[in-house]
mmCIF file of C-alpha atoms in Angstrom:
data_model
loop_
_atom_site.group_PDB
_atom_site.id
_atom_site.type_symbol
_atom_site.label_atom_id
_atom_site.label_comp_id
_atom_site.label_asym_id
_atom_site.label_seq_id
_atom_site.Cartn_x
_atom_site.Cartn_y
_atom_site.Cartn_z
ATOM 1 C CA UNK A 639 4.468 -23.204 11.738
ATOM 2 C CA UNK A 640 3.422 -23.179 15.288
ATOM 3 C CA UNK A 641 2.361 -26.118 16.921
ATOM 4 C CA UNK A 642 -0.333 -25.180 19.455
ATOM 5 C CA UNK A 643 -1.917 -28.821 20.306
ATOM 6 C CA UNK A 644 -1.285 -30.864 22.276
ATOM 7 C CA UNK A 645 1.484 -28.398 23.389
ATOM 8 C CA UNK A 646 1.810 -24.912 22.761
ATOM 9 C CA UNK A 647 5.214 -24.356 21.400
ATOM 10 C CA UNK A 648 6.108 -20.738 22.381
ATOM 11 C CA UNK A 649 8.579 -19.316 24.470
ATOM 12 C CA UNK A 650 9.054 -16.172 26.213
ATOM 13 C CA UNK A 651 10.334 -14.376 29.268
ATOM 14 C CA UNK A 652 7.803 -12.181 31.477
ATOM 15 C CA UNK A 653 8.645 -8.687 30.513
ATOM 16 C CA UNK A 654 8.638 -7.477 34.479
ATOM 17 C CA UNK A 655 10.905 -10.047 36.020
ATOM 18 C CA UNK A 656 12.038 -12.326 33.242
ATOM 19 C CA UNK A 657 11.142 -15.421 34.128
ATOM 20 C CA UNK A 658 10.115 -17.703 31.367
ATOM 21 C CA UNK A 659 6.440 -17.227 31.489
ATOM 22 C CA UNK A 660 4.362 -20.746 31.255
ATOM 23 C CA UNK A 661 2.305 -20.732 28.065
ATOM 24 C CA UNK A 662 -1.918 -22.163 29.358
ATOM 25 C CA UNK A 663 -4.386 -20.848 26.713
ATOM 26 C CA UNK A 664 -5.078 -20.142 23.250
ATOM 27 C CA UNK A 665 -6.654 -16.322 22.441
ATOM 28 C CA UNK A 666 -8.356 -16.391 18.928
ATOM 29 C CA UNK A 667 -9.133 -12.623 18.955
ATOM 30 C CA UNK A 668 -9.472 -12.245 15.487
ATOM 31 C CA UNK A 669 -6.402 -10.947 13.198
ATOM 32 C CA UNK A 670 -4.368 -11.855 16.508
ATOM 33 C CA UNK A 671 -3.754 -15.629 17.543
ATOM 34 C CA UNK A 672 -2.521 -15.156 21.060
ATOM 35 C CA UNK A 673 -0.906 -17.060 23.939
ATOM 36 C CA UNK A 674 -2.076 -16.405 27.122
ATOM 37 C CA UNK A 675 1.114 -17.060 30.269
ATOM 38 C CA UNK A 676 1.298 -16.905 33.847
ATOM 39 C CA UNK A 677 4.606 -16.076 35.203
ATOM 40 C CA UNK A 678 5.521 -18.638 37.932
ATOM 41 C CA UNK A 679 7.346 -15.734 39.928
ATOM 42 C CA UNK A 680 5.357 -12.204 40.108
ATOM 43 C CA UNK A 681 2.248 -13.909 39.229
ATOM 44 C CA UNK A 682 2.058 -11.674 35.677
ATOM 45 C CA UNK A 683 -0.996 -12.114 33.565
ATOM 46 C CA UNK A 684 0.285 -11.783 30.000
ATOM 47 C CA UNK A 685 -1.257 -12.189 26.515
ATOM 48 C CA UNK A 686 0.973 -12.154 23.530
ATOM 49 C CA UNK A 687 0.989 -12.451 19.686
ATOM 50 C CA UNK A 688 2.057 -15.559 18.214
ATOM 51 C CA UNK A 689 3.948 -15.430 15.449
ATOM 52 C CA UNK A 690 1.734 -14.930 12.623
ATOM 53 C CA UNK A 691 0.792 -12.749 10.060
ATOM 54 C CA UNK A 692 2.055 -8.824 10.766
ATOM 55 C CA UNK A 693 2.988 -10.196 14.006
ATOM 56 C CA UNK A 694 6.145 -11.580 12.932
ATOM 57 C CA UNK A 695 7.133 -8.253 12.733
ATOM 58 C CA UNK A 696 5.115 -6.544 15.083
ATOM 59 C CA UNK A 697 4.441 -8.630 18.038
ATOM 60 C CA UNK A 698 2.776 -7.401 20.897
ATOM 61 C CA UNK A 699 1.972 -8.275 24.775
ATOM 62 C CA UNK A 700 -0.969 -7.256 26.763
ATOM 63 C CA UNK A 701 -0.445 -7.132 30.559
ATOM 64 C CA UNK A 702 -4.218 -8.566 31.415
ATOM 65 C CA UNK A 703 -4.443 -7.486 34.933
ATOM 66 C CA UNK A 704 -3.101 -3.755 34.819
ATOM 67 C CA UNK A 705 -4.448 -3.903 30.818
ATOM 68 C CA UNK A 706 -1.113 -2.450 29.470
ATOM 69 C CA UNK A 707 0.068 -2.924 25.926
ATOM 70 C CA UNK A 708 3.987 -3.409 25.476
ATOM 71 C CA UNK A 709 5.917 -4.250 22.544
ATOM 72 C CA UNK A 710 8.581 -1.774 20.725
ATOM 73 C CA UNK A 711 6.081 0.822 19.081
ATOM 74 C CA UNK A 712 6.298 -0.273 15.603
ATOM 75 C CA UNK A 713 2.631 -0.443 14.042
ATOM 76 C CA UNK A 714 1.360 0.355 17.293
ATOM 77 C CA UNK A 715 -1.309 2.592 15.885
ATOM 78 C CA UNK A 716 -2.704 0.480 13.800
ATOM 79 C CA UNK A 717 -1.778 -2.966 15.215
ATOM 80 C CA UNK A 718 -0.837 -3.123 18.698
ATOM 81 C CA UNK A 719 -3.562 -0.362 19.944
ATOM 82 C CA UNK A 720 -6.263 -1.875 18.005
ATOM 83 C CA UNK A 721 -5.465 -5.418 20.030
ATOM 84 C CA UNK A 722 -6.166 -3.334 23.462
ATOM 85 C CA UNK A 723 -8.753 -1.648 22.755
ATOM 86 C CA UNK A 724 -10.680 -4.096 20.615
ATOM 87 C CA UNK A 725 -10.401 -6.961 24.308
ATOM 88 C CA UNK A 726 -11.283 -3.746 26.380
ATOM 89 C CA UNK A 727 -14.741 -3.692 24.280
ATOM 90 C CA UNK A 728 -15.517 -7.250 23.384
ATOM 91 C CA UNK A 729 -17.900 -7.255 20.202
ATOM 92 C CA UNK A 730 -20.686 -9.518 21.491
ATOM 93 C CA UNK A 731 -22.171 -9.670 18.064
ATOM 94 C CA UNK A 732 -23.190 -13.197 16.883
ATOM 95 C CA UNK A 733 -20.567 -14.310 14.475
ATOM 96 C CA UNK A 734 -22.004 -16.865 11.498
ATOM 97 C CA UNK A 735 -19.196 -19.512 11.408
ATOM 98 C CA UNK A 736 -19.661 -21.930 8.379
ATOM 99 C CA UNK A 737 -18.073 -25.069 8.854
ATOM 100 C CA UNK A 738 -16.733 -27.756 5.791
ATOM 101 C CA UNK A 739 -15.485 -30.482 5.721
ATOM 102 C CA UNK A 740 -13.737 -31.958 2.944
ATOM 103 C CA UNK A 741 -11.566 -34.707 3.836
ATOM 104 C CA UNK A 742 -11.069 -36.117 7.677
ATOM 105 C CA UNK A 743 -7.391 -35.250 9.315
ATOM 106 C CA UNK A 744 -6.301 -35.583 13.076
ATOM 107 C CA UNK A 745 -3.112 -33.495 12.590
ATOM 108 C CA UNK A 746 -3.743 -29.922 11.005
ATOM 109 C CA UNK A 747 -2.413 -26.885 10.114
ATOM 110 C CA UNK A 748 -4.804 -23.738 10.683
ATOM 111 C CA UNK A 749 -4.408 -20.620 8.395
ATOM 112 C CA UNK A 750 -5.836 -17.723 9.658
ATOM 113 C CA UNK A 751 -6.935 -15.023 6.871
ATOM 114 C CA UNK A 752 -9.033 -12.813 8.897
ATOM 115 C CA UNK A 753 -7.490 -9.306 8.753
ATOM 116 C CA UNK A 754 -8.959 -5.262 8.313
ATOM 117 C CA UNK A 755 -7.542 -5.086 4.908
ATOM 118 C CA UNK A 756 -8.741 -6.758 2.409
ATOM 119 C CA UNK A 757 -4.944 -7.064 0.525
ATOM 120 C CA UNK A 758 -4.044 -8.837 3.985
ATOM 121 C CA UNK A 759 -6.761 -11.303 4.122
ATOM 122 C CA UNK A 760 -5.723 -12.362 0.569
ATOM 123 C CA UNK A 761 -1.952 -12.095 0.625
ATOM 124 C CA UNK A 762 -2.696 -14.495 4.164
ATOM 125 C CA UNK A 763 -4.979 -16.901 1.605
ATOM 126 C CA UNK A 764 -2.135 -17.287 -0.946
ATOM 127 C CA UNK A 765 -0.025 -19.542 2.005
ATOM 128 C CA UNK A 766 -2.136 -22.148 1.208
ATOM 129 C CA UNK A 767 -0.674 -22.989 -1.668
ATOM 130 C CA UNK A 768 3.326 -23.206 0.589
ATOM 131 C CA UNK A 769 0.454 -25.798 3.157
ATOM 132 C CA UNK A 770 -0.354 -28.011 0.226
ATOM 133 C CA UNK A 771 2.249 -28.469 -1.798
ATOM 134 C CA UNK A 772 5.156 -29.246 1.618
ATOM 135 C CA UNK A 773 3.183 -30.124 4.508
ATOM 136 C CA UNK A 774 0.957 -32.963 3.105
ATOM 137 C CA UNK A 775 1.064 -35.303 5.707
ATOM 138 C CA UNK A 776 -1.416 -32.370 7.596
ATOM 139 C CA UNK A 777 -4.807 -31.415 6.894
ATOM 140 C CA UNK A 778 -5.009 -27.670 5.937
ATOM 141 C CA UNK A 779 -7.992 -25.800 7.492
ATOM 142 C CA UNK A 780 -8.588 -22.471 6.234
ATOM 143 C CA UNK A 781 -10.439 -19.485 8.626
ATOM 144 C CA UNK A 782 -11.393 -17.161 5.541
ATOM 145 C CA UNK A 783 -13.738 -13.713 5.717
ATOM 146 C CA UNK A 784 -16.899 -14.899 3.407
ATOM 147 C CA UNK A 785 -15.662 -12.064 0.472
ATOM 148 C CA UNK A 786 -12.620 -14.780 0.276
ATOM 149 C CA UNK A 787 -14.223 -17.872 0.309
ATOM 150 C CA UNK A 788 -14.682 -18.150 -3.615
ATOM 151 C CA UNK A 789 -11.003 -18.567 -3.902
ATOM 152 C CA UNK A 790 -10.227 -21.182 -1.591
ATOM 153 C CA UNK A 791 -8.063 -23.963 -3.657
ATOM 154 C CA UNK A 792 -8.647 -27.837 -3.953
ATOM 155 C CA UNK A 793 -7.257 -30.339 -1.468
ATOM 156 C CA UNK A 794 -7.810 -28.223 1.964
ATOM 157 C CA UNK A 795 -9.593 -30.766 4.883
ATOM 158 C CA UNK A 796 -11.525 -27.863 6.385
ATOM 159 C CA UNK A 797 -13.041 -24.445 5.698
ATOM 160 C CA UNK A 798 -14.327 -22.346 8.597
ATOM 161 C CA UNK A 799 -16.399 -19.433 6.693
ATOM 162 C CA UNK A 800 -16.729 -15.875 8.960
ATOM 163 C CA UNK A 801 -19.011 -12.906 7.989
ATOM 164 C CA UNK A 802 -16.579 -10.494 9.444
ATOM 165 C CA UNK A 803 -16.633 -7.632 7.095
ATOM 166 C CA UNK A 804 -13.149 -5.240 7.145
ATOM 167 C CA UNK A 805 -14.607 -2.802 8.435
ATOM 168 C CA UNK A 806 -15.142 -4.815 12.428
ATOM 169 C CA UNK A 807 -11.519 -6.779 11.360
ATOM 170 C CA UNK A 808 -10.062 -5.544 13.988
ATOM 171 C CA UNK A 809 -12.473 -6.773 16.508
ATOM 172 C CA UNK A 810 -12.543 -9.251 19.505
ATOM 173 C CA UNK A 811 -15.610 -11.609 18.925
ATOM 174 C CA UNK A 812 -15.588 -13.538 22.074
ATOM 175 C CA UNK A 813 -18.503 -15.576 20.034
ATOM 176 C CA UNK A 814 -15.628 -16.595 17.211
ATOM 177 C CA UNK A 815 -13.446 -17.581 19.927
ATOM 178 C CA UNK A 816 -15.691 -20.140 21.254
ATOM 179 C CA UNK A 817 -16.186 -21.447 17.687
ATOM 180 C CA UNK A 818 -12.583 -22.030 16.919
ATOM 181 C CA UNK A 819 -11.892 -24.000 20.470
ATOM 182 C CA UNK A 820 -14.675 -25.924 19.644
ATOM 183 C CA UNK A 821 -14.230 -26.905 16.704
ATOM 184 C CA UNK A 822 -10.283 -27.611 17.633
ATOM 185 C CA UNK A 823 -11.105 -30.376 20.302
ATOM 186 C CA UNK A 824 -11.773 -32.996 17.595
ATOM 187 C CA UNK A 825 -7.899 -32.831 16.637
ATOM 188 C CA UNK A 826 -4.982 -34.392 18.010
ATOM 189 C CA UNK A 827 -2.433 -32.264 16.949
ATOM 190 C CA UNK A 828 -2.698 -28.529 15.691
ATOM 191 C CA UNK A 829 -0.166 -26.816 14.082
ATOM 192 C CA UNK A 830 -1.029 -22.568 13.360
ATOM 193 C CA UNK A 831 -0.036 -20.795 9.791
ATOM 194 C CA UNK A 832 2.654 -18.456 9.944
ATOM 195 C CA UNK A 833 0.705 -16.537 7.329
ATOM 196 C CA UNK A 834 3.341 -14.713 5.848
ATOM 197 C CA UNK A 835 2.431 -11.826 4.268
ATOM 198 C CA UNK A 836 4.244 -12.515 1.026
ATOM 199 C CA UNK A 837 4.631 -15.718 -0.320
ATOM 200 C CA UNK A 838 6.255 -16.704 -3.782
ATOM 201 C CA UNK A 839 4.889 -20.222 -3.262
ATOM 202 C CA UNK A 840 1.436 -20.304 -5.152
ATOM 203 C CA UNK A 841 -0.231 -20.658 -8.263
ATOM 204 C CA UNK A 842 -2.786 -18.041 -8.664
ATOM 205 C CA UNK A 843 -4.999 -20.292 -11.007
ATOM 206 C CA UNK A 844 -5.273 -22.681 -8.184
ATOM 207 C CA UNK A 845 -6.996 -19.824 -6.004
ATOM 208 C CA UNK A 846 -8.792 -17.718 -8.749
ATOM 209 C CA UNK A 847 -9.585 -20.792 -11.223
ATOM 210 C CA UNK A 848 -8.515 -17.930 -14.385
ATOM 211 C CA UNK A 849 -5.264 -18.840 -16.295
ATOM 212 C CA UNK A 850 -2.621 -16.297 -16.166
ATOM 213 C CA UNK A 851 -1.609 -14.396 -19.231
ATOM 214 C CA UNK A 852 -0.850 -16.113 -22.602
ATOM 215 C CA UNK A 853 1.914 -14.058 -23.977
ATOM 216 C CA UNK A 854 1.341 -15.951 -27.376
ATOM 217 C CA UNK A 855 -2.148 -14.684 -27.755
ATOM 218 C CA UNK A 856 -2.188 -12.153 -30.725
ATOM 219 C CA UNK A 857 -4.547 -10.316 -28.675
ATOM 220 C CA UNK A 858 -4.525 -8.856 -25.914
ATOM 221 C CA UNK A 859 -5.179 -6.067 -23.141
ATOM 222 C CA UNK A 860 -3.551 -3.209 -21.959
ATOM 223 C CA UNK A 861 -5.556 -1.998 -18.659
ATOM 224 C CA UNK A 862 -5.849 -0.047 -15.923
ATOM 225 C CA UNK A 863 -7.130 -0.695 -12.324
ATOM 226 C CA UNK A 864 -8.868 2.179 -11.211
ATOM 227 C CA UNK A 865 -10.920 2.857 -8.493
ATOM 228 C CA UNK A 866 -13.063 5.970 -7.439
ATOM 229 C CA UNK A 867 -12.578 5.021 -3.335
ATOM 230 C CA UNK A 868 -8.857 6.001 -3.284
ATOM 231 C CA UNK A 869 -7.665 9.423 -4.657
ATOM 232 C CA UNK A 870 -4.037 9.848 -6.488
ATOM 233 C CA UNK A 871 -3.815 13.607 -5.195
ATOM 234 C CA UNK A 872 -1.953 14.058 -1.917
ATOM 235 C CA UNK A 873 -1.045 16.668 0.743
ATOM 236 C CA UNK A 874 -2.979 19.503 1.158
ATOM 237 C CA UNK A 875 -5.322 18.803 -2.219
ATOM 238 C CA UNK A 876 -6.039 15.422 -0.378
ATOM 239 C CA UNK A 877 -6.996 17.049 3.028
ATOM 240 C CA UNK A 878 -9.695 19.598 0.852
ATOM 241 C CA UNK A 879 -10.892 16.812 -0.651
ATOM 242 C CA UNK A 880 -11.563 15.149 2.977
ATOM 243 C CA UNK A 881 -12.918 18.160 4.159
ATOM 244 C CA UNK A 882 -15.158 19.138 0.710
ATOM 245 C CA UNK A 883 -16.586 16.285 -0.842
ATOM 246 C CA UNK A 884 -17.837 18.715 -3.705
ATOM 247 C CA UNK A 885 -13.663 18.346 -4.863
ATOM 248 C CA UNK A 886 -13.607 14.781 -5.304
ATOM 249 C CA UNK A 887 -15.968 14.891 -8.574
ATOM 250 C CA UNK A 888 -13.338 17.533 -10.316
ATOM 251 C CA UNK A 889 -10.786 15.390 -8.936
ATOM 252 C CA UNK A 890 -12.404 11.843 -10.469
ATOM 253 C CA UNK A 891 -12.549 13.639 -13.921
ATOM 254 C CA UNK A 892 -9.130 14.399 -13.953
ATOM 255 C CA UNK A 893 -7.848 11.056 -12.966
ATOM 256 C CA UNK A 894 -10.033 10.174 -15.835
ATOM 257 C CA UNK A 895 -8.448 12.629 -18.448
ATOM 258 C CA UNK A 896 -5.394 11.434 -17.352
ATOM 259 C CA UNK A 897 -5.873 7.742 -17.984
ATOM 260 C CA UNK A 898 -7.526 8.798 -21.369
ATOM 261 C CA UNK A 899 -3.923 11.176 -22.098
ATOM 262 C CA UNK A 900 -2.214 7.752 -21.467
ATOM 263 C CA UNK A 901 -4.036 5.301 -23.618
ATOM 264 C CA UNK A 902 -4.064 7.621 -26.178
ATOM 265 C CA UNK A 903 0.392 7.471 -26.275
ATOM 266 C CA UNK A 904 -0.413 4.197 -26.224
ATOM 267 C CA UNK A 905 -2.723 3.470 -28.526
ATOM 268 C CA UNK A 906 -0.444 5.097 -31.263
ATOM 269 C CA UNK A 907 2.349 2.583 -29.881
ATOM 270 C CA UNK A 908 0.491 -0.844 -29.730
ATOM 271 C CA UNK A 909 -2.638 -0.093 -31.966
ATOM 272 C CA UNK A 910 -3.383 -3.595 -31.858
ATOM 273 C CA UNK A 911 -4.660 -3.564 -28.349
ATOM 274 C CA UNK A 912 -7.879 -3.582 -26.639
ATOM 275 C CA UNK A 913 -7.759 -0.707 -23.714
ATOM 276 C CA UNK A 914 -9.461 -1.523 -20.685
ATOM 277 C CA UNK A 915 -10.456 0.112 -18.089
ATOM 278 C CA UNK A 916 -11.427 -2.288 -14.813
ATOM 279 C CA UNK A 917 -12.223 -2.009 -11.056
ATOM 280 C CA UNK A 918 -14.291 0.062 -8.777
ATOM 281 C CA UNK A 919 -16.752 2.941 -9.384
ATOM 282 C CA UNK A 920 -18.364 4.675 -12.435
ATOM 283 C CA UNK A 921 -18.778 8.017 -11.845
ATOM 284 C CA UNK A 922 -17.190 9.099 -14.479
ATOM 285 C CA UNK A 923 -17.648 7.945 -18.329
ATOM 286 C CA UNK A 924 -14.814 7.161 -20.622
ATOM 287 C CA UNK A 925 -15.084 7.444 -24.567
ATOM 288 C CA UNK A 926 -16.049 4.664 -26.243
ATOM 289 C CA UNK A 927 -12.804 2.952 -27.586
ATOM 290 C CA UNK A 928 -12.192 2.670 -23.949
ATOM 291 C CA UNK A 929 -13.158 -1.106 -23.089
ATOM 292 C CA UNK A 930 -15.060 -0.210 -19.472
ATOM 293 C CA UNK A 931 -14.750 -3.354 -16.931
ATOM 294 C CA UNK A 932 -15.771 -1.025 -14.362
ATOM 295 C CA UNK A 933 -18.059 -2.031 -11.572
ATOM 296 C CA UNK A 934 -20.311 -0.453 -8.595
ATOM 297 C CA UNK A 935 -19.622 -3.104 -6.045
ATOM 298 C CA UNK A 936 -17.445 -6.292 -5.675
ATOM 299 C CA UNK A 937 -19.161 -9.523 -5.680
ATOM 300 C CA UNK A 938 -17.456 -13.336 -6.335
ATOM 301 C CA UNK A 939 -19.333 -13.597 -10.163
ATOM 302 C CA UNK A 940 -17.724 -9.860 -10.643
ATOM 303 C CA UNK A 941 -14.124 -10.745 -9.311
ATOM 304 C CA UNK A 942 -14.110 -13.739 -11.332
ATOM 305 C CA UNK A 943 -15.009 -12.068 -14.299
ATOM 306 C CA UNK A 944 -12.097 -9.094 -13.676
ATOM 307 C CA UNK A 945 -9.673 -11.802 -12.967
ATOM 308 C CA UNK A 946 -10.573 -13.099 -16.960
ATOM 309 C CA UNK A 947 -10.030 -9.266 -18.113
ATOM 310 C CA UNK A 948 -6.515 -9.110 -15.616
ATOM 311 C CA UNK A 949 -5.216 -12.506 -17.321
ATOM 312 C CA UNK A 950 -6.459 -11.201 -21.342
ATOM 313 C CA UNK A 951 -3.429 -8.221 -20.283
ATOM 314 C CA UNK A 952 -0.743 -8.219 -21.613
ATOM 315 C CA UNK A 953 -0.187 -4.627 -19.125
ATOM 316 C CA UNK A 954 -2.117 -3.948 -16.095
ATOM 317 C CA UNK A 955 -1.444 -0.586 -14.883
ATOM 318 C CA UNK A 956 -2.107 0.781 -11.660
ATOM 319 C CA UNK A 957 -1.937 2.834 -8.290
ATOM 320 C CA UNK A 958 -0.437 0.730 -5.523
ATOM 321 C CA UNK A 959 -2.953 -0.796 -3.123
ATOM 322 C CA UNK A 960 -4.647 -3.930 -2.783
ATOM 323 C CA UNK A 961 -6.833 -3.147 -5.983
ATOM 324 C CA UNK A 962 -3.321 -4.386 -7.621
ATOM 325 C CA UNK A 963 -3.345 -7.476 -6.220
ATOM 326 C CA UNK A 964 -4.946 -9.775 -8.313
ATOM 327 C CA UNK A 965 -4.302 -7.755 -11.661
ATOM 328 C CA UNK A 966 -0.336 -8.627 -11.346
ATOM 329 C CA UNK A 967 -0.701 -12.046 -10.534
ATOM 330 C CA UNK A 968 -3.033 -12.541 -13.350
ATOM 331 C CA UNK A 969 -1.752 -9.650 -16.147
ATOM 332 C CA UNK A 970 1.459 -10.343 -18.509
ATOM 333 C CA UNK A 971 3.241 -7.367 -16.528
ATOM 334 C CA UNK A 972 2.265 -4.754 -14.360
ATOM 335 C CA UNK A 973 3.512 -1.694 -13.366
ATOM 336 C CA UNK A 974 2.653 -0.909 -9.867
ATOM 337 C CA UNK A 975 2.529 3.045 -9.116
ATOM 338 C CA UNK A 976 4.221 4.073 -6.294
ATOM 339 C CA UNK A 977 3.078 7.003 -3.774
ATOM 340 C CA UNK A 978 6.409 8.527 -2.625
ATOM 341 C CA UNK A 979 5.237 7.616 1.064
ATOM 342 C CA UNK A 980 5.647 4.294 0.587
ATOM 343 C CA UNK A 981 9.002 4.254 -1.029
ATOM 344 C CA UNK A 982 10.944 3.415 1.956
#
């Protein structure tokens, strides 16, 4: 944690002359928490990441007069560049920020879930559970996107709701900042989330309400996440496909066949099982022994009700993405496919 009120505990040298730059405001930009310094001798504007989230490992500064980003170049695409850009081109949207209240604190801890990615925003949601069980003598006050706030566990003071959607995550509301500081004054001390992006310390039943699998039921599940958004195929296959939407439908028949191939071997193996097929789109139809949990569009009633299908597994099979996410923390076991670019 990083303690932001009354003081703001950060410390860092000015990246010109190396002076130890004088920490004066708080930037809520969004995904990035910043710190905004003055250095007391070249006069440097500089905004910087706290450490939070991604920027534990990815930390970048923002040289506010000359508008220069600097940091080391890893995730600069899609983190550091995104941070310039987005304060060059403020979104002046109005931003609706829900405010509740649930139990009165003076000293808090913020967690900030707001992210581009929806397996971000959750993995950032799980540290809740680290907040409540070891820092009790603070409130907890959660900043969630509204697709999150179903999950948001018992015992938190404060939940500040945002209609961001992922798609503008990566945007500067200017709007949002003004929220947060407001909001902020009526506490004495304020402590900010490092938001890890993996956590061991939770209890998915506290977030999702679903029990995790029984592995004395006699019955069970063996099922696989799909989704229609995300193709398996890569390389040159995956560029047509980009180019010629007309490929995707052969493409979304064979990732069918294939899943049908599977639960077939299976089927002879564990005949006892109910085969399941869950997540997004329905394009394509599978036979009729095939269990299909598939739906068109997300919503909190239809999450809840996949998490109940994800805990009945006793396997939840999958390609790796976020769509894994809550199928592994609910299912008996999981095995996680891995694209060969993300080996390393």
């Amino acid at each position: 944690m990083i303690q932001i009120k009354p003081t703001i505990q950060h410390s860092s040298d000015c990246p010109y002359c190396g002076t130890k730059m004088n920490p004066e405001d708080i930037l809520w930009q969004g995904i990035h928490i910043c710190v905004v310094s003055t250095c007391s001798s070249c006069g440097a504007n500089i905004m910087e990441d706290l450490r939070a989230g991604h920027a534990i490992f990815y930390p970048y500064k923002v040289d506010l007069k000359n508008k220069n980003l600097i940091g080391n170049g890893k995730g600069e695409n899609w983190f550091g560049m995104p941070m310039l850009n987005s304060l060059n081109n403020p979104n002046c949207d109005k931003v609706e920020f829900n405010v509740e209240m649930f139990r009165g604190s003076q000293n808090v801890v913020i967690l900030n879930c707001i992210d581009f990615l929806y397996g971000h925003s959750l993995l950032k949601l799980l540290n809740a559970g680290s907040h409540l069980k070891h820092n009790r003598e603070l409130g907890l006050v959660i900043i969630v996107p509204k697709f999150l706030r179903w999950m948001i566990p018992e015992g938190v003071s404060e939940v500040w709701t945002v209609n961001i959607p992922l798609s503008k995550g990566q945007d500067y509301y200017p709007e949002l900042d003004r929220c947060i500081k407001r909001e902020c004054k009526k506490f004495d001390t304020i402590y900010l989330s490092s938001a890890h992006s993996h956590t061991s310390c939770f209890d998915i039943t506290n977030f999702t309400g679903v029990e995790k699998h029984d592995f004395n039921e006699n019955n069970f599940r063996i099922t696989f996440v799909w989704r229609e958004d995300r193709l398996w195929c890569g390389g040159e296959l995956f560029l047509a496909a980009i180019r010629d939407p007309g490929l995707i439908w052969p493409l979304l028949l064979w990732q069918n066949l294939k899943i049908c191939i599977l639960f077939s071997l299976l089927r002879r193996k564990f005949p006892q099982a109910q085969f399941t097929v869950a997540g997004l789109g329905k394009k394509t139809d599978f036979p009729a022994w095939i269990d299909d949990k598939r739906v068109e569009r997300f919503t909190d009633e239809s999450d809840k009700g996949l998490c109940k299908v994800y805990s009945e597994s006793r396997l939840a099979i999958g390609v790796h993405g976020s769509n894994m996410l809550l199928p592994s923390a609910h299912a008996g076991l999981a095995i996680d496919l891995m694209p060969v670019y993300r080996w390393p």
